[in-house]
Coordinates of C-alpha atoms in Angstrom, one line a residue:
M1 CA 134.3 202.0 112.8
K2 CA 131.4 200.8 114.6
K3 CA 131.4 197.2 115.5
K4 CA 128.5 195.4 114.0
I5 CA 126.4 193.9 116.7
T6 CA 124.7 190.6 115.6
K7 CA 121.8 189.1 117.4
K8 CA 122.5 185.6 118.6
K9 CA 119.9 183.2 117.0
R10 CA 118.0 180.9 119.4
K11 CA 118.3 177.3 118.5
K12 CA 114.9 175.8 117.4
T13 CA 113.7 172.7 119.1
S14 CA 111.7 170.2 117.0
P15 CA 108.3 169.2 118.3
K16 CA 109.5 165.5 118.4
K17 CA 112.5 166.4 120.7
S18 CA 110.2 168.6 122.8
T19 CA 107.9 165.6 123.4
M20 CA 110.9 163.4 124.3
K21 CA 112.2 166.0 126.7
K22 CA 108.8 166.1 128.3
A23 CA 108.7 162.3 128.4
R24 CA 112.1 162.3 130.2
K25 CA 110.5 164.3 133.0
E26 CA 107.7 161.8 133.2
T27 CA 109.4 158.5 133.3
S28 CA 108.4 158.3 136.9
H29 CA 105.3 156.9 138.6
D30 CA 103.4 160.0 137.5
Y31 CA 104.0 159.2 133.8
F32 CA 102.7 155.6 134.0
E33 CA 99.8 156.8 136.3
K34 CA 98.7 159.2 133.6
Y35 CA 98.5 156.6 130.9
F36 CA 97.6 153.4 132.8
G37 CA 96.1 154.5 136.1
S38 CA 92.5 154.8 134.9
L39 CA 92.4 151.6 132.9
Y40 CA 90.1 148.8 134.1
A41 CA 92.5 146.1 132.9
P42 CA 95.4 145.2 135.3
V43 CA 98.6 146.8 134.0
I44 CA 102.1 146.2 135.3
V45 CA 105.3 147.9 134.0
I46 CA 108.6 146.0 134.1
D47 CA 112.0 147.7 133.4
S48 CA 115.0 146.2 131.7
N49 CA 116.3 144.7 135.0
L50 CA 113.0 142.7 135.3
S51 CA 111.9 144.8 138.2
V52 CA 108.3 146.1 138.7
V53 CA 108.3 149.9 138.4
Y54 CA 104.5 150.4 138.4
L55 CA 101.2 148.7 139.1
N56 CA 97.8 150.4 138.4
D57 CA 95.0 150.0 140.9
S58 CA 93.4 147.1 139.0
A59 CA 96.7 145.2 139.1
E60 CA 97.1 145.8 142.9
D61 CA 93.5 144.6 143.5
L62 CA 94.2 141.4 141.5
V63 CA 97.5 140.4 142.9
G64 CA 97.1 141.9 146.4
Y65 CA 100.7 143.4 146.4
D66 CA 101.8 147.0 146.3
L67 CA 105.0 147.9 144.3
K68 CA 107.4 147.4 147.2
N69 CA 106.1 143.9 148.2
F70 CA 105.7 142.8 144.6
N71 CA 109.4 143.4 143.9
K72 CA 110.4 141.5 147.1
K73 CA 108.5 138.4 145.9
G74 CA 109.7 138.7 142.3
F75 CA 107.3 139.3 139.4
S76 CA 108.0 136.1 137.4
E77 CA 107.8 133.9 140.6
S78 CA 104.2 135.0 141.1
F79 CA 103.2 132.8 138.1
E80 CA 103.0 129.1 137.8
K81 CA 105.0 129.1 134.6
S82 CA 107.7 131.5 135.9
E83 CA 110.3 130.5 133.3
E84 CA 107.9 131.0 130.5
V85 CA 106.9 134.5 131.8
Q86 CA 110.5 135.5 132.3
S87 CA 111.4 134.3 128.7
A88 CA 108.5 136.4 127.3
L89 CA 109.7 139.5 129.2
K90 CA 113.2 139.1 127.9
I91 CA 112.2 138.5 124.3
V92 CA 110.1 141.7 124.4
L93 CA 112.8 143.8 126.1
Q94 CA 115.6 142.6 123.8
A95 CA 113.6 142.7 120.5
R96 CA 112.2 146.1 121.2
G97 CA 110.2 147.8 118.4
S98 CA 106.7 146.3 118.2
S99 CA 107.5 143.1 119.9
F100 CA 104.6 141.3 121.5
Q101 CA 104.2 138.0 123.6
S102 CA 101.3 136.3 125.2
I103 CA 100.5 133.3 127.3
S104 CA 97.0 131.9 127.6
D105 CA 95.3 130.7 130.8
I106 CA 98.2 130.8 133.2
K107 CA 97.9 130.6 137.0
L108 CA 98.9 133.7 139.1
S109 CA 99.5 133.4 142.9
K110 CA 97.9 136.2 144.9
R111 CA 99.2 137.5 148.2
N112 CA 96.5 135.6 150.1
G113 CA 97.7 132.3 148.6
K114 CA 94.8 131.9 146.2
K115 CA 95.5 131.2 142.5
V116 CA 93.6 132.8 139.7
H117 CA 93.6 132.0 136.0
V118 CA 94.7 134.9 133.8
D119 CA 95.6 135.6 130.2
F120 CA 99.1 137.2 130.1
S121 CA 100.2 139.6 127.3
V122 CA 103.3 141.9 127.2
K123 CA 104.4 144.5 124.7
H124 CA 107.4 146.8 124.4
L125 CA 107.4 150.5 125.2
K126 CA 110.4 152.8 124.8
I127 CA 110.6 156.1 126.7
D128 CA 113.7 158.1 125.8
K129 CA 116.5 155.6 126.1
N130 CA 114.7 153.3 128.5
D131 CA 113.0 150.1 127.5
Y132 CA 109.9 148.8 129.4
A133 CA 107.7 145.8 129.2
I134 CA 104.0 146.6 129.6
V135 CA 102.2 143.6 131.0
T136 CA 98.4 143.4 130.7
L137 CA 96.5 140.7 132.6
H138 CA 92.9 139.5 131.9
D139 CA 91.2 137.8 134.8
L140 CA 89.5 134.6 133.7
T141 CA 87.8 133.7 136.9
K142 CA 84.2 134.6 135.8
L143 CA 84.7 132.9 132.4
I144 CA 86.0 129.7 134.0
K145 CA 83.1 129.7 136.5
T146 CA 80.6 130.0 133.6
Q147 CA 82.3 127.1 131.7
K148 CA 82.3 124.9 134.8
D149 CA 78.6 125.7 135.5
K150 CA 77.8 124.7 131.9
E151 CA 79.8 121.5 132.2
N152 CA 78.1 120.6 135.5
Y153 CA 74.7 121.3 133.9
L154 CA 75.5 119.0 130.9
Q155 CA 76.8 116.3 133.2
E156 CA 73.6 116.6 135.4
L157 CA 71.5 116.6 132.2
N158 CA 73.2 113.4 130.9
H159 CA 72.7 111.8 134.3
M160 CA 69.0 112.7 134.4
T161 CA 68.6 111.4 130.8
K162 CA 70.2 108.1 131.7
L163 CA 68.0 107.8 134.8
A164 CA 64.9 108.5 132.7
D165 CA 66.0 105.9 130.1
I166 CA 66.5 103.3 132.9
G167 CA 63.2 104.3 134.4
R168 CA 61.3 103.9 131.2
L169 CA 63.1 100.6 130.4
T170 CA 62.4 99.2 133.9
A171 CA 58.7 100.1 133.6
G172 CA 58.4 98.2 130.4
V173 CA 60.7 95.3 131.0
A174 CA 58.1 93.2 132.9
H175 CA 55.8 93.5 129.9
E176 CA 58.6 92.8 127.4
L177 CA 59.7 89.7 129.3
N178 CA 56.3 88.4 130.0
N179 CA 55.4 88.2 126.3
P180 CA 58.3 85.9 125.3
L181 CA 57.9 83.9 128.5
M182 CA 54.3 83.3 127.5
I183 CA 55.4 82.2 124.1
I184 CA 58.0 79.8 125.5
Q185 CA 55.6 78.4 128.1
G186 CA 52.8 78.0 125.5
F187 CA 54.8 76.3 122.8
A188 CA 56.7 74.1 125.3
E189 CA 53.3 72.9 126.7
N190 CA 52.2 72.1 123.1
I191 CA 55.3 70.0 122.5
Q192 CA 54.8 68.3 125.9
M193 CA 51.2 67.4 124.8
L194 CA 52.5 66.0 121.5
F195 CA 54.8 63.7 123.3
E196 CA 52.2 62.6 125.9
N197 CA 49.8 61.7 123.0
N198 CA 52.6 60.0 121.1
E199 CA 52.2 62.4 118.2
F200 CA 55.7 62.6 116.9
D201 CA 55.1 64.7 113.8
R202 CA 58.6 66.1 113.1
Q203 CA 57.4 69.1 111.0
E204 CA 54.9 70.1 113.7
I205 CA 57.5 69.8 116.5
L206 CA 59.9 72.0 114.5
Q207 CA 57.2 74.6 114.0
Q208 CA 56.6 74.6 117.7
I209 CA 60.3 75.0 118.5
T210 CA 61.0 77.9 116.2
P211 CA 59.0 80.5 118.3
I212 CA 60.7 79.3 121.5
I213 CA 64.1 80.0 120.0
K214 CA 63.0 83.4 118.8
A215 CA 61.4 84.3 122.2
S216 CA 64.5 83.2 124.1
D217 CA 66.7 85.3 121.8
R218 CA 64.3 88.2 122.4
M219 CA 64.7 87.8 126.2
A220 CA 68.5 87.7 125.9
K221 CA 68.4 91.0 124.0
I222 CA 66.2 92.6 126.6
I223 CA 68.7 91.6 129.3
S224 CA 71.6 92.8 127.1
T225 CA 69.9 96.2 126.7
M226 CA 69.6 96.5 130.5
M227 CA 73.3 95.6 130.9
K228 CA 74.3 98.2 128.3
L229 CA 72.6 100.9 130.2
A230 CA 74.5 99.9 133.3
G231 CA 77.9 100.2 131.7
D232 CA 79.9 101.2 128.6
D233 CA 79.0 99.7 125.2
E234 CA 81.6 97.6 123.3
V235 CA 81.7 98.4 119.6
Y236 CA 82.0 95.4 117.2
M237 CA 82.5 96.4 113.6
V238 CA 81.9 93.2 111.6
H239 CA 80.6 92.2 108.2
V240 CA 76.9 91.2 108.6
D241 CA 73.9 90.5 106.5
L242 CA 71.9 93.7 107.1
W243 CA 68.6 91.8 106.6
E244 CA 69.4 89.6 109.6
V245 CA 69.6 92.8 111.7
V246 CA 66.3 93.9 110.3
E247 CA 64.7 90.6 111.2
D248 CA 66.0 90.8 114.7
A249 CA 64.5 94.3 115.2
L250 CA 61.2 93.2 113.7
M251 CA 61.1 90.2 116.1
F252 CA 61.7 92.4 119.1
L253 CA 58.6 94.5 118.2
D254 CA 56.5 91.6 116.8
Q255 CA 54.1 91.6 119.7
R256 CA 53.4 95.3 119.5
F257 CA 52.9 95.1 115.7
R258 CA 50.2 92.4 116.2
E259 CA 48.6 94.3 119.1
Q260 CA 48.2 97.4 116.9
N261 CA 47.2 95.4 113.8
I262 CA 50.1 96.7 111.7
E263 CA 50.9 94.9 108.4
I264 CA 54.6 94.4 107.8
I265 CA 55.7 94.3 104.2
K266 CA 59.2 93.0 103.4
D267 CA 60.8 93.7 100.0
V268 CA 64.4 92.5 99.4
K269 CA 65.4 93.6 95.9
S270 CA 69.0 92.5 96.1
P271 CA 70.7 89.6 97.9
L272 CA 73.9 91.7 98.3
G273 CA 73.0 93.2 101.7
V274 CA 76.4 92.7 103.5
V275 CA 77.6 95.7 105.3
K276 CA 80.4 96.4 107.8
C277 CA 78.9 97.8 111.0
D278 CA 78.2 97.4 114.7
P279 CA 75.0 95.3 114.5
N280 CA 73.9 96.3 118.0
Q281 CA 74.0 100.0 117.2
I282 CA 72.3 99.5 113.8
E283 CA 69.5 97.5 115.6
Q284 CA 69.0 100.4 118.0
I285 CA 68.6 102.8 115.0
L286 CA 66.0 100.4 113.4
L287 CA 64.1 100.0 116.8
N288 CA 64.0 103.8 117.1
I289 CA 62.6 104.4 113.6
L290 CA 60.1 101.5 114.0
N291 CA 59.0 102.8 117.4
N292 CA 58.4 106.2 115.9
A293 CA 56.4 104.5 113.1
L294 CA 54.3 102.7 115.7
H295 CA 53.6 106.0 117.4
A296 CA 52.6 107.7 114.1
L297 CA 50.4 104.8 113.0
S298 CA 48.4 105.0 116.2
E299 CA 46.6 107.9 114.6
N300 CA 45.5 105.8 111.6
D301 CA 42.4 103.6 111.3
E302 CA 43.2 100.1 112.5
S303 CA 42.4 98.6 109.1
S304 CA 45.0 100.6 107.2
R305 CA 48.3 100.5 109.2
K306 CA 51.3 99.5 107.2
I307 CA 55.1 99.5 107.5
K308 CA 57.2 98.5 104.5
I309 CA 60.9 97.7 104.8
S310 CA 62.9 97.3 101.6
L311 CA 66.6 96.6 100.9
E312 CA 68.3 97.5 97.6
L313 CA 71.8 97.9 96.2
S314 CA 72.9 100.8 94.0
N315 CA 76.2 102.6 94.7
D316 CA 75.3 102.0 98.4
V317 CA 73.4 99.5 100.4
I318 CA 70.1 101.2 101.0
L319 CA 67.5 100.3 103.6
R320 CA 64.1 102.0 103.4
I321 CA 61.5 102.0 106.2
W322 CA 58.2 103.4 105.1
N323 CA 54.9 103.9 107.0
N324 CA 51.5 105.2 105.8
G325 CA 51.0 107.3 108.9
P326 CA 50.4 111.1 108.9
E327 CA 52.9 113.4 107.4
I328 CA 55.6 114.9 109.7
P329 CA 54.5 118.6 109.8
K330 CA 56.7 120.7 107.4
K331 CA 57.4 123.3 110.1
I332 CA 59.2 120.7 112.3
Q333 CA 60.9 118.6 109.5
D334 CA 64.2 120.5 109.9
K335 CA 64.2 119.9 113.7
I336 CA 63.5 116.2 114.1
M337 CA 67.2 115.3 113.8
T338 CA 68.3 117.8 116.4
P339 CA 69.0 116.7 120.0
F340 CA 66.1 116.9 122.6
F341 CA 63.4 117.7 120.0
T342 CA 60.4 115.4 120.4
T343 CA 56.7 115.6 119.5
K344 CA 55.8 113.0 122.1
A345 CA 54.3 113.8 125.5
V346 CA 56.5 114.6 128.5
G347 CA 58.0 111.3 129.8
E348 CA 57.4 109.4 126.5
G349 CA 60.6 110.4 124.7
T350 CA 63.9 112.2 125.2
G351 CA 64.2 113.6 121.7
L352 CA 67.6 112.0 121.4
G353 CA 66.8 108.9 119.3
L354 CA 67.0 110.3 115.8
S355 CA 69.9 112.7 116.5
L356 CA 71.9 109.8 118.0
S357 CA 70.9 107.6 115.1
Y358 CA 72.1 110.2 112.6
G359 CA 75.4 110.4 114.5
I360 CA 75.8 106.6 114.5
M361 CA 75.3 106.4 110.7
K362 CA 77.8 109.3 110.0
A363 CA 80.3 107.4 112.2
H364 CA 79.7 104.3 110.0
G365 CA 80.5 106.4 106.9
G366 CA 76.8 106.2 105.9
D367 CA 73.8 108.5 106.1
L368 CA 70.3 108.8 107.6
S369 CA 67.6 110.9 105.8
F370 CA 63.9 111.0 105.5
Q371 CA 61.0 112.2 103.3
S372 CA 57.5 112.8 104.4
D373 CA 54.4 113.7 102.4
K374 CA 50.7 113.9 103.2
M375 CA 49.8 111.6 100.3
K376 CA 52.8 109.2 100.3
G377 CA 53.5 108.7 104.0
T378 CA 56.9 108.9 105.7
E379 CA 60.1 107.1 104.6
F380 CA 63.4 106.9 106.4
I381 CA 66.4 106.1 104.2
I382 CA 69.5 104.4 105.8
K383 CA 72.6 104.3 103.5
F384 CA 75.6 102.1 104.1
P385 CA 78.8 102.3 102.0
F386 CA 79.0 99.3 99.6
T387 CA 81.7 96.9 100.9
G388 CA 82.2 95.0 97.6
V389 CA 81.5 91.6 99.3
D390 CA 78.6 89.3 99.0
Q391 CA 76.8 87.3 101.6
N392 CA 79.2 84.4 101.1
I393 CA 81.8 86.4 103.0
K394 CA 81.1 84.5 106.2
K395 CA 81.7 81.1 104.6
A396 CA 85.1 79.6 105.0
Q397 CA 87.1 79.5 101.7
V398 CA 88.7 76.1 102.7
K399 CA 87.1 73.4 104.8
R400 CA 89.3 73.7 107.9
P401 CA 89.1 71.5 111.0
I402 CA 87.7 73.0 114.2
L403 CA 87.2 71.3 117.6
V404 CA 84.2 71.9 119.8
V405 CA 84.2 70.7 123.4
D406 CA 81.1 70.9 125.7
D407 CA 79.5 68.5 128.2
E408 CA 76.0 69.8 127.2
K409 CA 74.8 67.7 124.3
F410 CA 72.5 70.2 122.8
I411 CA 75.0 73.1 123.0
L412 CA 77.6 70.8 121.4
E413 CA 75.2 70.0 118.5
L414 CA 74.2 73.7 118.2
L415 CA 77.8 75.0 117.9
S416 CA 78.7 72.1 115.6
H417 CA 75.8 72.9 113.3
K418 CA 76.6 76.6 113.2
L419 CA 80.3 76.1 112.4
A420 CA 79.4 73.5 109.7
R421 CA 77.2 76.1 108.1
Y422 CA 80.2 78.4 107.9
G423 CA 82.0 75.7 105.9
Y424 CA 84.3 74.1 108.6
E425 CA 85.0 70.5 109.3
V426 CA 83.8 70.1 112.9
F427 CA 85.2 67.6 115.5
T428 CA 83.4 67.2 118.8
A429 CA 84.2 66.1 122.3
K430 CA 81.9 65.8 125.4
D431 CA 84.5 66.7 128.0
G432 CA 88.1 67.9 128.4
E433 CA 89.6 64.3 128.4
E434 CA 88.0 63.4 125.1
G435 CA 89.0 66.9 123.8
K436 CA 92.6 66.0 124.5
Q437 CA 92.4 62.7 122.6
V438 CA 90.7 64.3 119.6
F439 CA 93.2 67.2 119.4
N440 CA 96.1 64.8 119.7
A441 CA 94.8 62.6 117.0
N442 CA 94.2 65.5 114.6
P443 CA 97.3 67.7 114.4
K444 CA 95.7 69.9 111.7
I445 CA 93.2 71.4 114.2
E446 CA 94.2 75.0 114.7
C447 CA 91.0 76.3 116.3
V448 CA 89.1 75.2 119.4
F449 CA 85.9 76.2 121.1
T450 CA 85.7 74.8 124.6
D451 CA 83.4 75.1 127.6
I452 CA 85.1 75.9 130.9
R453 CA 83.0 74.1 133.5
M454 CA 83.1 70.4 132.6
P455 CA 83.5 67.1 134.6
N456 CA 86.7 65.1 134.6
V457 CA 89.1 67.4 132.7
D458 CA 87.8 71.0 132.7
G459 CA 88.4 73.7 130.0
V460 CA 91.3 75.3 131.8
Q461 CA 93.3 72.0 131.8
L462 CA 92.4 71.4 128.2
I463 CA 93.5 74.9 127.2
K464 CA 96.9 74.4 128.9
H465 CA 97.3 71.0 127.1
I466 CA 96.6 72.5 123.7
K467 CA 98.9 75.5 124.3
Q468 CA 101.8 73.1 125.1
I469 CA 101.3 71.2 121.9
N470 CA 100.4 74.2 119.6
P471 CA 101.0 77.7 121.2
K472 CA 99.6 79.4 118.1
A473 CA 96.2 77.6 118.2
L474 CA 93.1 79.8 118.3
I475 CA 91.1 79.1 121.5
Y476 CA 87.7 80.5 122.3
A477 CA 86.4 79.8 125.9
I478 CA 82.7 79.5 126.5
S479 CA 80.8 79.8 129.8
G480 CA 77.4 80.4 131.2
Y481 CA 78.7 80.5 134.7
A482 CA 77.1 83.3 136.8
G483 CA 80.4 84.6 138.3
K484 CA 81.8 84.8 134.8
K485 CA 83.8 88.0 135.2
T486 CA 86.3 86.5 137.7
L487 CA 86.4 83.3 135.6
E488 CA 87.0 85.3 132.4
M489 CA 90.0 87.1 133.9
K490 CA 91.4 83.8 135.0
V491 CA 91.0 82.1 131.6
K492 CA 92.3 85.1 129.7
R493 CA 95.6 84.8 131.5
L494 CA 96.1 81.5 129.6
G495 CA 96.4 83.4 126.3
I496 CA 93.0 82.6 124.8
N497 CA 91.7 84.6 121.8
G498 CA 88.2 85.2 123.1
F499 CA 85.7 84.6 125.9
L500 CA 82.1 84.0 124.9
T501 CA 79.1 84.0 127.3
K502 CA 76.0 81.8 126.8
P503 CA 73.7 82.5 125.1
I504 CA 76.1 83.5 122.3
D505 CA 74.8 86.4 120.2
H506 CA 75.0 85.5 116.5
M507 CA 76.4 89.0 115.7
L508 CA 79.3 88.4 118.1
F509 CA 79.7 84.9 116.6
S510 CA 80.0 86.5 113.2
K511 CA 82.8 88.6 114.5
V512 CA 84.6 85.5 115.9
I513 CA 84.3 83.8 112.5
A514 CA 85.7 86.9 110.8
E515 CA 88.7 86.8 113.2
I516 CA 89.3 83.1 112.5
E517 CA 89.2 83.6 108.7
E518 CA 91.6 86.5 109.0
H519 CA 94.0 84.4 111.0
F520 CA 93.8 81.5 108.5
N521 CA 94.3 83.8 105.5
Y522 CA 97.4 85.3 107.2
V523 CA 98.7 81.8 107.8
D524 CA 98.1 80.8 104.2
K525 CA 99.8 84.0 102.9
N526 CA 102.9 83.4 105.0
S527 CA 103.0 79.7 104.0
K528 CA 103.1 80.7 100.3
L529 CA 105.9 83.2 100.9
L530 CA 108.0 80.5 102.7
A531 CA 107.3 77.9 100.0

C-alpha cells in the first residue's frame, strides 16, 4: 500500500504581523530617521528608561548636542522645569495609548549656555513591545522677538505721546495763566480804588471779588494739570453735583468762548444731578468735548456760534453737550471714538481724547455717545447711572461739632463757612494752644481740621494732644508749605485721616465730607446696637 504523501501547508502570515516584523527590524536609528529625519520641527525620541535614542537634524541644531553628549547631560536637566518635563515623559510612557502632554513656553539650555524659549509637547509611540516618547519642540525665539519689538514700540509711542502732551500744554500754559492773572490784577486794582475813594459799596466789592476767586481756582487747576502729567493720577470716586463739574469746565474755557464770540446756553431740567464719579476725570471729558466744539464752531459765522449744555434725569443722569457747528462727516462717524483718529492738523491733536473719554465713562458704569446731523448740529450724550440720592447728600444729617484751627484769619473763616454749609457746628481756634483749650472744653468734638505751621503750639503738637485724649478722633492736616511731601510723611505717622494741601480743591473736600459722614454713621449704628 502506497503511503499517502501529504504536502505540508505553509503557515500564512497576516499583513499586520508582517508590518510588526518589519518594524522590529527598524527600531534602530534608521527607523526613526525614516519618519522624523526630514521634518523641519525638532524631534527627540526618548525610551522607557528616559534615555535619548534619537534626535533629528533640527533638534541637534536647536540644542547643540549630538545623541551621545545629550545623554551625558540628561534630557530633562536641559530644561528649566526639569521635574515638570520628567513628569510629562513618565505620564506618557506609563499611560501609553494616545497619551499626550504639553508645556508652554519653557526655557531650554543649549550647549553653548544660551537659553531659548520653546513649546514642549510629547506623545506616545509603541513599536513592537517597546514604548517611546516622541518629543516635539517649537522654537519661540522669533515670536518673542516680535512681541518684544511690539511692546517696545508701544512704550516708545506712549512716551512720545506724553512728551507731545507736555509740549502742547507748556506752549499754552503762559497764555492760560496770563488770562486769570490779568483778571486778578484788574479786579484787585478796582477794589483798591474803591477803598482809596472811600466807596465801601458791599455789593460792588462782592462783585469784584467773585472773578478773583474764579481766576485763582482756574490757575490752581492749570498747575494741577501740569502736576498730573508729571506723575500718576489719583482716583477719587465721590458723590458730586454734576453741574458743579460742568461749571468748572466752562470757567476754564470762559476766555476762549468770549474770544470766539460763542454763546453758552445752560438748561438744567432736574435738580437731581448727583453722581458718583472721579470729578477730575469727568472734567477732562467735558474739556475735551468742549474743545472739539470750539474747533468745529471756528468754521461758523461769528454771529451764530452756540453751545448748549443740558442736564436731565430719566433712568440715568444725562448730560447733553450740543453745538451748531458743521456735521461730523458720516464716513468718519464710526471712527471718532477709536484711538489716534483725529481730523485736526498734525501737532494739534493726538486723536486720543474721545477714545479715552469713552473708556472713562465705561469704567464709571456709564456711556458716551453722539449724534450729528447737517441740519441739527452735533450733540454728545454723557450718561451716568442714577445713584438714587439727591443733592442734599453732602449735608450732614445731624449738626455735629467740628474744630478748625488755623493762624490765617481768612482761611479760618473760609473753612468755617464751608463746613457750616455742610450742616456742622463749627468751633474755631487761631493757633494750637487755643485749639487745645477748645478741644478740652468740648468733649463732643470728634473731628478736627488743623494747619501744621502755626506759632506757639503747632499742628503736630496739637494732633498729639488730641490723640492722647481721643485716639479715635478724625484729624485732617492742612498745609500750604512748599516742602509738603516730607512734612506730609511726618504728619501721617501720627495717625491722621488725611492731608490736604492749600488751595483745597472742592471736589477733594467733598470726598473728605463723605468720609466724615461715613464715620459718623458707623459710630451711630454701633451706638444703637450697644444701647
